[in-house]
Amino acid sequence: MHPENKKRILVLGIGNILWADEGFGVRVVEEFHRRYAIDDNVTVLDGSTQGLYLISFLEQADCLIVFDAIDYGFLPGQLKLVRDDEVPKFTAARKVSLHQTGFQEVLSAVDLLGRRPRELALIGCQPLDLEHWGGPLTVPVRVQIAPAIELACKLLEQWDSPAKPRTAPLPASERLLANNIDHANYEMGAQPI
């Protein structure tokens, strides 16, 4: 159980790993989970393309960090942190995937229920390639995984729930993504652009 005075924090990665850079958010949250241990009041979630299924997780969070590929109109690989009321403006720019509810709708639904997290942080990366079916993250986007995690760690520190580097590697059984869709297995032999 976490102490009641601790903020409930959700660290969420969204996107579709089957479409190249569209998988950025999922790959960041996967790597964050692999490298860092967090307190009981923090939940790390691969939101993938789950759309409205994410509502129940958002309802329970006081603070939310979202990793995603966002078309800001920047050069490929550029990271941008967007906070609070600015977040919906950027999540409206694109759907979570070609056939799913956009994250904007998820935020709107939680808003309507009066349960939106008090603090929102979107860590977005400008994609280069969203068309390559089954393709890996492109190099400019892949190199932003570590900087995106650093930004999240700073936020967690500000929210009094610092992430701690793991002393031992996470066993395969505890990885966020299993069934060989984790980053190393999925991209084995795939050529980056």
PDB file of C-alpha atoms in Angstrom:
ATOM      1  CA  MET A   1       0.000   0.000   0.000  1.00  0.00           C
ATOM      2  CA  HIS A   2       1.235   3.489  -0.706  1.00  0.00           C
ATOM      3  CA  PRO A   3       0.868   6.283   1.809  1.00  0.00           C
ATOM      4  CA  GLU A   4      -2.272   8.322   1.210  1.00  0.00           C
ATOM      5  CA  ASN A   5      -0.337  11.582   1.013  1.00  0.00           C
ATOM      6  CA  LYS A   6       1.623  10.338  -2.016  1.00  0.00           C
ATOM      7  CA  LYS A   7       0.360  11.373  -5.421  1.00  0.00           C
ATOM      8  CA  ARG A   8      -0.835   8.507  -7.581  1.00  0.00           C
ATOM      9  CA  ILE A   9       1.229   8.697 -10.753  1.00  0.00           C
ATOM     10  CA  LEU A  10       0.711   6.943 -14.068  1.00  0.00           C
ATOM     11  CA  VAL A  11       3.607   6.643 -16.530  1.00  0.00           C
ATOM     12  CA  LEU A  12       2.051   5.677 -19.839  1.00  0.00           C
ATOM     13  CA  GLY A  13       3.453   4.835 -23.255  1.00  0.00           C
ATOM     14  CA  ILE A  14       1.061   4.880 -26.191  1.00  0.00           C
ATOM     15  CA  GLY A  15       1.483   4.040 -29.860  1.00  0.00           C
ATOM     16  CA  ASN A  16       1.708   1.126 -32.240  1.00  0.00           C
ATOM     17  CA  ILE A  17       5.005  -0.750 -32.470  1.00  0.00           C
ATOM     18  CA  LEU A  18       3.981  -2.171 -35.843  1.00  0.00           C
ATOM     19  CA  TRP A  19       4.331   1.207 -37.574  1.00  0.00           C
ATOM     20  CA  ALA A  20       7.975   2.260 -37.158  1.00  0.00           C
ATOM     21  CA  ASP A  21       8.186   5.548 -35.169  1.00  0.00           C
ATOM     22  CA  GLU A  22       4.556   5.186 -34.094  1.00  0.00           C
ATOM     23  CA  GLY A  23       5.976   2.800 -31.477  1.00  0.00           C
ATOM     24  CA  PHE A  24       8.069   5.474 -29.722  1.00  0.00           C
ATOM     25  CA  GLY A  25       5.882   5.809 -26.620  1.00  0.00           C
ATOM     26  CA  VAL A  26       5.693   2.063 -26.073  1.00  0.00           C
ATOM     27  CA  ARG A  27       9.452   1.638 -26.500  1.00  0.00           C
ATOM     28  CA  VAL A  28      10.215   4.449 -24.031  1.00  0.00           C
ATOM     29  CA  VAL A  29       7.941   3.083 -21.312  1.00  0.00           C
ATOM     30  CA  GLU A  30       9.364  -0.409 -21.892  1.00  0.00           C
ATOM     31  CA  GLU A  31      12.942   0.869 -21.474  1.00  0.00           C
ATOM     32  CA  PHE A  32      11.977   2.998 -18.453  1.00  0.00           C
ATOM     33  CA  HIS A  33      10.511  -0.077 -16.766  1.00  0.00           C
ATOM     34  CA  ARG A  34      13.613  -2.103 -17.619  1.00  0.00           C
ATOM     35  CA  ARG A  35      16.024   0.456 -16.174  1.00  0.00           C
ATOM     36  CA  TYR A  36      14.173   1.939 -13.189  1.00  0.00           C
ATOM     37  CA  ALA A  37      12.374   0.788 -10.076  1.00  0.00           C
ATOM     38  CA  ILE A  38       9.534   2.985  -8.878  1.00  0.00           C
ATOM     39  CA  ASP A  39       7.525   3.446  -5.683  1.00  0.00           C
ATOM     40  CA  ASP A  40       4.173   1.743  -5.078  1.00  0.00           C
ATOM     41  CA  ASN A  41       2.283   4.930  -5.893  1.00  0.00           C
ATOM     42  CA  VAL A  42       3.628   4.900  -9.470  1.00  0.00           C
ATOM     43  CA  THR A  43       2.160   2.679 -12.193  1.00  0.00           C
ATOM     44  CA  VAL A  44       4.048   2.021 -15.428  1.00  0.00           C
ATOM     45  CA  LEU A  45       1.770   1.008 -18.287  1.00  0.00           C
ATOM     46  CA  ASP A  46       2.159   0.036 -21.926  1.00  0.00           C
ATOM     47  CA  GLY A  47      -0.996   1.684 -23.259  1.00  0.00           C
ATOM     48  CA  SER A  48      -0.292   0.581 -26.820  1.00  0.00           C
ATOM     49  CA  THR A  49      -3.416   1.275 -28.890  1.00  0.00           C
ATOM     50  CA  GLN A  50      -5.898   0.564 -26.100  1.00  0.00           C
ATOM     51  CA  GLY A  51      -7.816   3.805 -26.476  1.00  0.00           C
ATOM     52  CA  LEU A  52     -10.849   4.000 -24.198  1.00  0.00           C
ATOM     53  CA  TYR A  53      -9.663   1.022 -22.151  1.00  0.00           C
ATOM     54  CA  LEU A  54      -7.177   3.458 -20.607  1.00  0.00           C
ATOM     55  CA  ILE A  55      -9.914   5.518 -18.944  1.00  0.00           C
ATOM     56  CA  SER A  56      -9.966   3.477 -15.729  1.00  0.00           C
ATOM     57  CA  PHE A  57      -6.190   3.933 -15.335  1.00  0.00           C
ATOM     58  CA  LEU A  58      -6.383   7.691 -15.911  1.00  0.00           C
ATOM     59  CA  GLU A  59      -9.265   8.068 -13.462  1.00  0.00           C
ATOM     60  CA  GLN A  60      -7.070   6.756 -10.667  1.00  0.00           C
ATOM     61  CA  ALA A  61      -4.098   9.029 -11.385  1.00  0.00           C
ATOM     62  CA  ASP A  62      -3.303  12.391  -9.801  1.00  0.00           C
ATOM     63  CA  CYS A  63      -0.395  12.909 -12.197  1.00  0.00           C
ATOM     64  CA  LEU A  64       0.137  11.529 -15.667  1.00  0.00           C
ATOM     65  CA  ILE A  65       3.217  11.254 -17.864  1.00  0.00           C
ATOM     66  CA  VAL A  66       2.540  10.171 -21.455  1.00  0.00           C
ATOM     67  CA  PHE A  67       5.199   9.161 -23.979  1.00  0.00           C
ATOM     68  CA  ASP A  68       4.059   9.342 -27.612  1.00  0.00           C
ATOM     69  CA  ALA A  69       5.100  10.084 -31.185  1.00  0.00           C
ATOM     70  CA  ILE A  70       3.609  13.508 -31.922  1.00  0.00           C
ATOM     71  CA  ASP A  71       3.680  15.416 -35.186  1.00  0.00           C
ATOM     72  CA  TYR A  72       4.732  18.841 -33.927  1.00  0.00           C
ATOM     73  CA  GLY A  73       5.987  19.878 -37.359  1.00  0.00           C
ATOM     74  CA  PHE A  74       9.573  19.739 -36.036  1.00  0.00           C
ATOM     75  CA  LEU A  75      12.663  18.063 -37.438  1.00  0.00           C
ATOM     76  CA  PRO A  76      12.504  14.269 -36.972  1.00  0.00           C
ATOM     77  CA  GLY A  77      13.612  13.158 -33.535  1.00  0.00           C
ATOM     78  CA  GLN A  78      12.967  16.454 -31.762  1.00  0.00           C
ATOM     79  CA  LEU A  79      11.511  16.032 -28.261  1.00  0.00           C
ATOM     80  CA  LYS A  80       8.999  18.397 -26.701  1.00  0.00           C
ATOM     81  CA  LEU A  81       7.510  18.401 -23.221  1.00  0.00           C
ATOM     82  CA  VAL A  82       3.983  19.796 -23.028  1.00  0.00           C
ATOM     83  CA  ARG A  83       2.226  20.389 -19.696  1.00  0.00           C
ATOM     84  CA  ASP A  84      -1.307  20.456 -18.306  1.00  0.00           C
ATOM     85  CA  ASP A  85      -3.881  22.399 -20.365  1.00  0.00           C
ATOM     86  CA  GLU A  86      -1.610  22.390 -23.417  1.00  0.00           C
ATOM     87  CA  VAL A  87      -1.678  18.572 -23.625  1.00  0.00           C
ATOM     88  CA  PRO A  88      -5.088  18.078 -25.304  1.00  0.00           C
ATOM     89  CA  LYS A  89      -4.106  20.476 -28.094  1.00  0.00           C
ATOM     90  CA  PHE A  90      -1.223  18.185 -29.112  1.00  0.00           C
ATOM     91  CA  THR A  91      -2.928  14.846 -28.551  1.00  0.00           C
ATOM     92  CA  ALA A  92      -5.673  16.002 -30.918  1.00  0.00           C
ATOM     93  CA  ALA A  93      -3.186  16.085 -33.772  1.00  0.00           C
ATOM     94  CA  ARG A  94      -3.330  12.367 -34.399  1.00  0.00           C
ATOM     95  CA  LYS A  95      -5.069   9.118 -33.544  1.00  0.00           C
ATOM     96  CA  VAL A  96      -3.356   6.562 -31.341  1.00  0.00           C
ATOM     97  CA  SER A  97      -3.517   4.252 -34.350  1.00  0.00           C
ATOM     98  CA  LEU A  98      -5.354   4.008 -37.641  1.00  0.00           C
ATOM     99  CA  HIS A  99      -8.341   2.210 -36.145  1.00  0.00           C
ATOM    100  CA  GLN A 100      -8.434   3.248 -32.487  1.00  0.00           C
ATOM    101  CA  THR A 101      -9.749   6.052 -30.372  1.00  0.00           C
ATOM    102  CA  GLY A 102      -7.392   9.013 -30.151  1.00  0.00           C
ATOM    103  CA  PHE A 103      -5.832   9.839 -26.800  1.00  0.00           C
ATOM    104  CA  GLN A 104      -7.610  13.187 -27.023  1.00  0.00           C
ATOM    105  CA  GLU A 105     -10.946  11.340 -26.686  1.00  0.00           C
ATOM    106  CA  VAL A 106      -9.619   9.413 -23.697  1.00  0.00           C
ATOM    107  CA  LEU A 107      -8.677  12.692 -21.969  1.00  0.00           C
ATOM    108  CA  SER A 108     -12.061  14.206 -22.860  1.00  0.00           C
ATOM    109  CA  ALA A 109     -13.918  11.217 -21.434  1.00  0.00           C
ATOM    110  CA  VAL A 110     -11.983  11.384 -18.151  1.00  0.00           C
ATOM    111  CA  ASP A 111     -12.621  15.142 -18.074  1.00  0.00           C
ATOM    112  CA  LEU A 112     -16.368  14.580 -18.453  1.00  0.00           C
ATOM    113  CA  LEU A 113     -16.269  12.182 -15.520  1.00  0.00           C
ATOM    114  CA  GLY A 114     -14.540  14.920 -13.513  1.00  0.00           C
ATOM    115  CA  ARG A 115     -11.550  12.684 -12.895  1.00  0.00           C
ATOM    116  CA  ARG A 116      -8.777  14.057 -15.074  1.00  0.00           C
ATOM    117  CA  PRO A 117      -5.318  13.849 -13.497  1.00  0.00           C
ATOM    118  CA  ARG A 118      -4.459  17.173 -11.840  1.00  0.00           C
ATOM    119  CA  GLU A 119      -1.086  17.310 -13.566  1.00  0.00           C
ATOM    120  CA  LEU A 120      -0.451  16.183 -17.137  1.00  0.00           C
ATOM    121  CA  ALA A 121       2.860  15.895 -18.938  1.00  0.00           C
ATOM    122  CA  LEU A 122       3.208  14.788 -22.556  1.00  0.00           C
ATOM    123  CA  ILE A 123       6.709  13.852 -23.678  1.00  0.00           C
ATOM    124  CA  GLY A 124       6.409  13.699 -27.444  1.00  0.00           C
ATOM    125  CA  CYS A 125       8.927  12.936 -30.154  1.00  0.00           C
ATOM    126  CA  GLN A 126       8.637  14.109 -33.734  1.00  0.00           C
ATOM    127  CA  PRO A 127       8.457  10.973 -35.923  1.00  0.00           C
ATOM    128  CA  LEU A 128      10.314  10.481 -39.195  1.00  0.00           C
ATOM    129  CA  ASP A 129       8.498   7.382 -40.472  1.00  0.00           C
ATOM    130  CA  LEU A 130       4.969   6.253 -39.611  1.00  0.00           C
ATOM    131  CA  GLU A 131       4.433   4.257 -42.808  1.00  0.00           C
ATOM    132  CA  HIS A 132       6.930   1.400 -42.507  1.00  0.00           C
ATOM    133  CA  TRP A 133       4.792  -1.604 -41.528  1.00  0.00           C
ATOM    134  CA  GLY A 134       6.777  -3.832 -39.192  1.00  0.00           C
ATOM    135  CA  GLY A 135       9.679  -1.394 -39.322  1.00  0.00           C
ATOM    136  CA  PRO A 136      11.886  -0.403 -36.403  1.00  0.00           C
ATOM    137  CA  LEU A 137      12.150   3.034 -34.830  1.00  0.00           C
ATOM    138  CA  THR A 138      14.230   5.282 -37.062  1.00  0.00           C
ATOM    139  CA  VAL A 139      17.606   6.417 -35.728  1.00  0.00           C
ATOM    140  CA  PRO A 140      16.617  10.056 -34.935  1.00  0.00           C
ATOM    141  CA  VAL A 141      13.669   8.793 -32.886  1.00  0.00           C
ATOM    142  CA  ARG A 142      15.456   5.881 -31.225  1.00  0.00           C
ATOM    143  CA  VAL A 143      18.202   8.141 -29.843  1.00  0.00           C
ATOM    144  CA  GLN A 144      15.519  10.138 -28.003  1.00  0.00           C
ATOM    145  CA  ILE A 145      14.469   7.196 -25.802  1.00  0.00           C
ATOM    146  CA  ALA A 146      17.070   7.987 -23.103  1.00  0.00           C
ATOM    147  CA  PRO A 147      16.440  11.783 -23.112  1.00  0.00           C
ATOM    148  CA  ALA A 148      12.672  11.145 -22.870  1.00  0.00           C
ATOM    149  CA  ILE A 149      13.265   8.900 -19.849  1.00  0.00           C
ATOM    150  CA  GLU A 150      15.444  11.617 -18.267  1.00  0.00           C
ATOM    151  CA  LEU A 151      12.602  14.125 -18.641  1.00  0.00           C
ATOM    152  CA  ALA A 152      10.213  11.685 -16.968  1.00  0.00           C
ATOM    153  CA  CYS A 153      12.668  11.097 -14.110  1.00  0.00           C
ATOM    154  CA  LYS A 154      12.856  14.869 -13.502  1.00  0.00           C
ATOM    155  CA  LEU A 155       9.050  15.036 -13.333  1.00  0.00           C
ATOM    156  CA  LEU A 156       8.874  12.084 -10.947  1.00  0.00           C
ATOM    157  CA  GLU A 157      11.410  13.827  -8.723  1.00  0.00           C
ATOM    158  CA  GLN A 158       9.299  17.012  -8.743  1.00  0.00           C
ATOM    159  CA  TRP A 159       6.307  14.881  -7.763  1.00  0.00           C
ATOM    160  CA  ASP A 160       8.248  13.386  -4.797  1.00  0.00           C
ATOM    161  CA  SER A 161       8.433   9.909  -6.321  1.00  0.00           C
ATOM    162  CA  PRO A 162      11.934   9.593  -7.771  1.00  0.00           C
ATOM    163  CA  ALA A 163      12.694   6.598  -9.965  1.00  0.00           C
ATOM    164  CA  LYS A 164      15.677   4.552  -8.809  1.00  0.00           C
ATOM    165  CA  PRO A 165      18.058   2.879 -11.256  1.00  0.00           C
ATOM    166  CA  ARG A 166      17.760  -0.898 -10.953  1.00  0.00           C
ATOM    167  CA  THR A 167      20.832  -2.529  -9.457  1.00  0.00           C
ATOM    168  CA  ALA A 168      20.262  -5.754 -11.396  1.00  0.00           C
ATOM    169  CA  PRO A 169      18.822  -6.245 -14.879  1.00  0.00           C
ATOM    170  CA  LEU A 170      15.130  -7.034 -14.992  1.00  0.00           C
ATOM    171  CA  PRO A 171      14.481 -10.744 -15.677  1.00  0.00           C
ATOM    172  CA  ALA A 172      12.675 -11.486 -18.943  1.00  0.00           C
ATOM    173  CA  SER A 173       9.610 -12.694 -17.021  1.00  0.00           C
ATOM    174  CA  GLU A 174       9.081  -9.218 -15.558  1.00  0.00           C
ATOM    175  CA  ARG A 175       9.412  -7.233 -18.761  1.00  0.00           C
ATOM    176  CA  LEU A 176       6.576  -4.949 -19.756  1.00  0.00           C
ATOM    177  CA  LEU A 177       6.278  -6.501 -23.221  1.00  0.00           C
ATOM    178  CA  ALA A 178       6.621 -10.244 -23.642  1.00  0.00           C
ATOM    179  CA  ASN A 179       6.118 -12.692 -26.526  1.00  0.00           C
ATOM    180  CA  ASN A 180       9.133 -11.394 -28.452  1.00  0.00           C
ATOM    181  CA  ILE A 181       7.600  -7.987 -29.146  1.00  0.00           C
ATOM    182  CA  ASP A 182      10.001  -6.399 -26.706  1.00  0.00           C
ATOM    183  CA  HIS A 183      12.384  -4.005 -28.437  1.00  0.00           C
ATOM    184  CA  ALA A 184      15.445  -6.245 -28.709  1.00  0.00           C
ATOM    185  CA  ASN A 185      13.603  -9.264 -30.090  1.00  0.00           C
ATOM    186  CA  TYR A 186      11.284  -7.337 -32.365  1.00  0.00           C
ATOM    187  CA  GLU A 187      14.021  -5.358 -34.051  1.00  0.00           C
ATOM    188  CA  MET A 188      16.554  -8.180 -34.279  1.00  0.00           C
ATOM    189  CA  GLY A 189      17.703  -8.196 -37.870  1.00  0.00           C
ATOM    190  CA  ALA A 190      15.557  -5.176 -38.788  1.00  0.00           C
ATOM    191  CA  GLN A 191      17.557  -2.479 -40.506  1.00  0.00           C
ATOM    192  CA  PRO A 192      17.100   1.051 -39.100  1.00  0.00           C
ATOM    193  CA  ILE A 193      16.478   3.823 -41.580  1.00  0.00           C
TER     194      ILE A 193
END
